[in-house]
PDB file of C-alpha atoms in Angstrom:
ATOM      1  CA  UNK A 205      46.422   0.183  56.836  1.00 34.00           C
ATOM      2  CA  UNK A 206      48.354   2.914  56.654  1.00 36.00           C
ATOM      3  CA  UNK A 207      48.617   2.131  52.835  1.00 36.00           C
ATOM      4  CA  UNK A 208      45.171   2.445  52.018  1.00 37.00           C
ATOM      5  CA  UNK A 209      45.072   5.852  53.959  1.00 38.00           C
ATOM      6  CA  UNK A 210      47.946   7.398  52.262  1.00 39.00           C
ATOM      7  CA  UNK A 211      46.358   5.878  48.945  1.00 40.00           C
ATOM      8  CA  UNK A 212      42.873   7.732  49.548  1.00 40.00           C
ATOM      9  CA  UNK A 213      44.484  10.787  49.803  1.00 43.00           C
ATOM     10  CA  UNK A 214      43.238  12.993  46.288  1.00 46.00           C
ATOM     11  CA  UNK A 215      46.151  14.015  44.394  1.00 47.00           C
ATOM     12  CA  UNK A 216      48.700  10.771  45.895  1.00 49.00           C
ATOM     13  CA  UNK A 217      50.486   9.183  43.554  1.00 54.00           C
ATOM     14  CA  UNK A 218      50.331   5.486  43.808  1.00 57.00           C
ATOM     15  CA  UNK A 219      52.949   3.432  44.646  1.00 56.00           C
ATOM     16  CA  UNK A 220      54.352   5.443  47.697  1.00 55.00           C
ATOM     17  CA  UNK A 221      55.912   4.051  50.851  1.00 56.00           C
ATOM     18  CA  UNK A 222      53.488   3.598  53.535  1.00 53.00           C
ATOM     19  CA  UNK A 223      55.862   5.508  55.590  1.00 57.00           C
ATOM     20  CA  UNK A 224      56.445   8.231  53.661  1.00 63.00           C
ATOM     21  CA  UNK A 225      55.645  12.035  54.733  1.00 73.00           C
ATOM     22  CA  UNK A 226      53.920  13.389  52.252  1.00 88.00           C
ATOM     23  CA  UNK A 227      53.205  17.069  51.143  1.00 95.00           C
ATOM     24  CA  UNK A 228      50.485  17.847  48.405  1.00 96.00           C
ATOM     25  CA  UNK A 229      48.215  20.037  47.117  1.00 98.00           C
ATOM     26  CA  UNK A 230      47.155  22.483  44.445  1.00 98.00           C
ATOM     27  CA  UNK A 231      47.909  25.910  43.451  1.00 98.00           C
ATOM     28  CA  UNK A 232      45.370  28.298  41.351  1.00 98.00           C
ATOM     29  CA  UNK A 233      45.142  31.963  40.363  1.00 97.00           C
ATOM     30  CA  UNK A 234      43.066  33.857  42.811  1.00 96.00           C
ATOM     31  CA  UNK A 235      41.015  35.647  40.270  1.00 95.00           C
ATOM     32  CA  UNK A 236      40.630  33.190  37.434  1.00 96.00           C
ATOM     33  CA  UNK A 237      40.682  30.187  39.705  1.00 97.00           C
ATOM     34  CA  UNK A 238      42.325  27.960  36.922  1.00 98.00           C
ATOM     35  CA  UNK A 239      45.336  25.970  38.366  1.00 98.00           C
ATOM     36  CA  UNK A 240      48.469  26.950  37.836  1.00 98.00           C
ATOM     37  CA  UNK A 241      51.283  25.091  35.675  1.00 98.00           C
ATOM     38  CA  UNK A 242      54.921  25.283  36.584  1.00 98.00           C
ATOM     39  CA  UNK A 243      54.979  27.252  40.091  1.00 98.00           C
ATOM     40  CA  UNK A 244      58.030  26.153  41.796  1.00 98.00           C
ATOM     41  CA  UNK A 245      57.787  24.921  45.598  1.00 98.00           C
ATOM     42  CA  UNK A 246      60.187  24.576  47.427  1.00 97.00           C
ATOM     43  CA  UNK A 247      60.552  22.716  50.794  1.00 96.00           C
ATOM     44  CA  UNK A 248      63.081  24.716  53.564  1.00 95.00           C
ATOM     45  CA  UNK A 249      63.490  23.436  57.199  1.00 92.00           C
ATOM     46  CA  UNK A 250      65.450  25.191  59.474  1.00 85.00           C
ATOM     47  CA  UNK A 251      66.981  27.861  56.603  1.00 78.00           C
ATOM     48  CA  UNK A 252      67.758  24.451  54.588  1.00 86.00           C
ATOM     49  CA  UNK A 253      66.795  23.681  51.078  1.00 82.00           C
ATOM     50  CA  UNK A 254      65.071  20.289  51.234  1.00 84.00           C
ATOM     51  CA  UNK A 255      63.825  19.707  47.676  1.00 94.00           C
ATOM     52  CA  UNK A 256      61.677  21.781  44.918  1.00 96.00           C
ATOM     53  CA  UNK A 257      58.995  20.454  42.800  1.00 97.00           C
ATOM     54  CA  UNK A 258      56.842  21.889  39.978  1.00 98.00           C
ATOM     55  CA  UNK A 259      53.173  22.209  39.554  1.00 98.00           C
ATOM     56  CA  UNK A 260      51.627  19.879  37.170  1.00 98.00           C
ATOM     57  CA  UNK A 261      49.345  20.905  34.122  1.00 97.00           C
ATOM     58  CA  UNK A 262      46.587  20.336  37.073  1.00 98.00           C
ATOM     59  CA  UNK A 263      48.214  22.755  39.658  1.00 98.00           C
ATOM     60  CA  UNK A 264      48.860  19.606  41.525  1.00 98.00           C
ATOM     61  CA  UNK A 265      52.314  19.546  43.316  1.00 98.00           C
ATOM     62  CA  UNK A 266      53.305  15.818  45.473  1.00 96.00           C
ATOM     63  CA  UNK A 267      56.590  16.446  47.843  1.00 94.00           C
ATOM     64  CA  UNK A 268      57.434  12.878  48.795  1.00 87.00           C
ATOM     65  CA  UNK A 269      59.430  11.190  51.688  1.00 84.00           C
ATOM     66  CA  UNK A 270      60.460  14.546  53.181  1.00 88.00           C
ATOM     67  CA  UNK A 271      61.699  14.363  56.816  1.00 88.00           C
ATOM     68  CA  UNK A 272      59.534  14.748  59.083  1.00 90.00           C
ATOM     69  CA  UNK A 273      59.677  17.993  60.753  1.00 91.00           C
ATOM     70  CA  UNK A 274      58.356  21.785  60.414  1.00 94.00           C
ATOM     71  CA  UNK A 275      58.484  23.459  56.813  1.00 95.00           C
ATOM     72  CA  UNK A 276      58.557  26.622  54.640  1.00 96.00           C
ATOM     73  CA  UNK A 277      56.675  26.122  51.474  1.00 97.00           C
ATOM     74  CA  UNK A 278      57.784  28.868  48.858  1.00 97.00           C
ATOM     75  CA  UNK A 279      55.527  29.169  45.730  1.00 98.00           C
ATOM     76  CA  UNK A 280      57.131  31.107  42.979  1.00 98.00           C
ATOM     77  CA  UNK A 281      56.098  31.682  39.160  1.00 98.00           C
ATOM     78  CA  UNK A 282      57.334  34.455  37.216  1.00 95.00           C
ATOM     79  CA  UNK A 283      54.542  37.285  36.750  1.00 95.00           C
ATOM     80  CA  UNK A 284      52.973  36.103  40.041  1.00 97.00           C
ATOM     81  CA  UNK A 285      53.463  37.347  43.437  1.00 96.00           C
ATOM     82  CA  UNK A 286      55.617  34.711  45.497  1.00 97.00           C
ATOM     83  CA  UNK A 287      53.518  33.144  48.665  1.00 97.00           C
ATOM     84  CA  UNK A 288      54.912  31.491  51.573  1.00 97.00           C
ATOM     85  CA  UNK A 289      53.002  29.380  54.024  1.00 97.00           C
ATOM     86  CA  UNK A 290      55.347  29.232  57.499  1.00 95.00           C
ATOM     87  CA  UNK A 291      54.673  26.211  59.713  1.00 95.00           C
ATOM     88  CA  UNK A 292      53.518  23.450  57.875  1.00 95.00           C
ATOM     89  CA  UNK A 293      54.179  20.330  59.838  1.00 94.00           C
ATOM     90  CA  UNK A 294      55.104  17.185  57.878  1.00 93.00           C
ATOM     91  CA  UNK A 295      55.180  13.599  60.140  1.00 90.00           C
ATOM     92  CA  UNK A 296      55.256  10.242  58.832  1.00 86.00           C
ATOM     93  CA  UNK A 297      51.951   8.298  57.569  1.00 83.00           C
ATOM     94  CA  UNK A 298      50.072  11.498  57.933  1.00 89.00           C
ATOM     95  CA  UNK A 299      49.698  13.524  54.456  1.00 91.00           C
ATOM     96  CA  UNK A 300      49.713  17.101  54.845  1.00 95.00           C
ATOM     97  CA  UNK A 301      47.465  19.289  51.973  1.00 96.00           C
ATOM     98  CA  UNK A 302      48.660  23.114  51.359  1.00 97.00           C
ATOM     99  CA  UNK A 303      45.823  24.204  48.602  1.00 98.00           C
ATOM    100  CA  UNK A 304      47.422  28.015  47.812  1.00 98.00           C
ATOM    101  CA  UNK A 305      46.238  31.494  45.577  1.00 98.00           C
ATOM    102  CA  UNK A 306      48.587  33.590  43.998  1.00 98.00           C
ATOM    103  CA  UNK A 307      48.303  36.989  42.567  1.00 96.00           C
ATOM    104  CA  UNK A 308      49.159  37.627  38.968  1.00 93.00           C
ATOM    105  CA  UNK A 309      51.994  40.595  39.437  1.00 85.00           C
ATOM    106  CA  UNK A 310      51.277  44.033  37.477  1.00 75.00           C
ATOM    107  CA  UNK A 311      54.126  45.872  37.232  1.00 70.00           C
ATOM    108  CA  UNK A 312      53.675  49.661  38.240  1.00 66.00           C
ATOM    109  CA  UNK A 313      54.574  50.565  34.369  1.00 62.00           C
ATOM    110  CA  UNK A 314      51.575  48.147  33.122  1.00 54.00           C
ATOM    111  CA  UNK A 315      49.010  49.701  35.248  1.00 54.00           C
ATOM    112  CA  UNK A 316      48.566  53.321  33.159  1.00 55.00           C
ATOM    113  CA  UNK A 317      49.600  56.805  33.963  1.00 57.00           C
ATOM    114  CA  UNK A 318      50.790  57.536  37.469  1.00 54.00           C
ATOM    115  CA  UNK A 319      49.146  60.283  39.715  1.00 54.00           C
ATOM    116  CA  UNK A 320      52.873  62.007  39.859  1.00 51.00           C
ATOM    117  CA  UNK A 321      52.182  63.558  36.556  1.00 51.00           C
ATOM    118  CA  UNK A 322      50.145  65.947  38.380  1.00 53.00           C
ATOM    119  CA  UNK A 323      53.544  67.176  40.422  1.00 54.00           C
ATOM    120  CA  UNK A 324      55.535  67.705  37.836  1.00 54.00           C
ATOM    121  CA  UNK A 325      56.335  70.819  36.162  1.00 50.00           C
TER     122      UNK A 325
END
């Protein structure tokens, strides 16, 4: 049973263990909202590295057979503004879906002419 629940889960891959813990979901661009290819996640319990995965073409990202426990998920793509979501509690045979936005990152220089101008001499 526990199978078929892990299996109806959108975004599983198939084949997993029906005892796995299991961490997916999708990340997009807040203001396009097209997914986002390539942003890193990566997994840290207790200020430990557990494992790092990439987004798919999709946005999708799948973190199988973690240990259960209480996660950090770090999202992090160059030109985009890194998000963290504290707290995310991962147990066996119960999938866990963190769906994230991120901000495209403008660097100060990119955004025009600064207001200090003014200041100067």
């Amino acid at each position: 049973m526990a199978s078929a629940a892990l299996a109806n889960v959108p975004g599983t891959p198939p084949g997993i263990d029906a005892d796995a813990a299991l961490v997916n979901g999708m990340v997009i661009d807040k203001d396009s909202r097209k997914p986002l290819k390539d942003v890193n996640v990566t997994a840290v319990m207790q200020s430990k590295k557990e494992k790092t995965v990439s987004t798919d073409s999709n946005g999708n990202f799948h973190f199988i057979m973690l240990k259960p426990g209480t996660y950090r998920l770090v999202f992090e793509k160059e030109g985009y503004k890194k998000v963290v979501k504290d707290k995310v509690e991962v147990k066996e045979k119960m999938p866990v879906k963190v769906n994230v936005e991120m901000f495209e990152f403008v660097p100060i220089s990119d955004r025009g002419p600064s207001a200090w101008h003014f200041f100067e001499s």
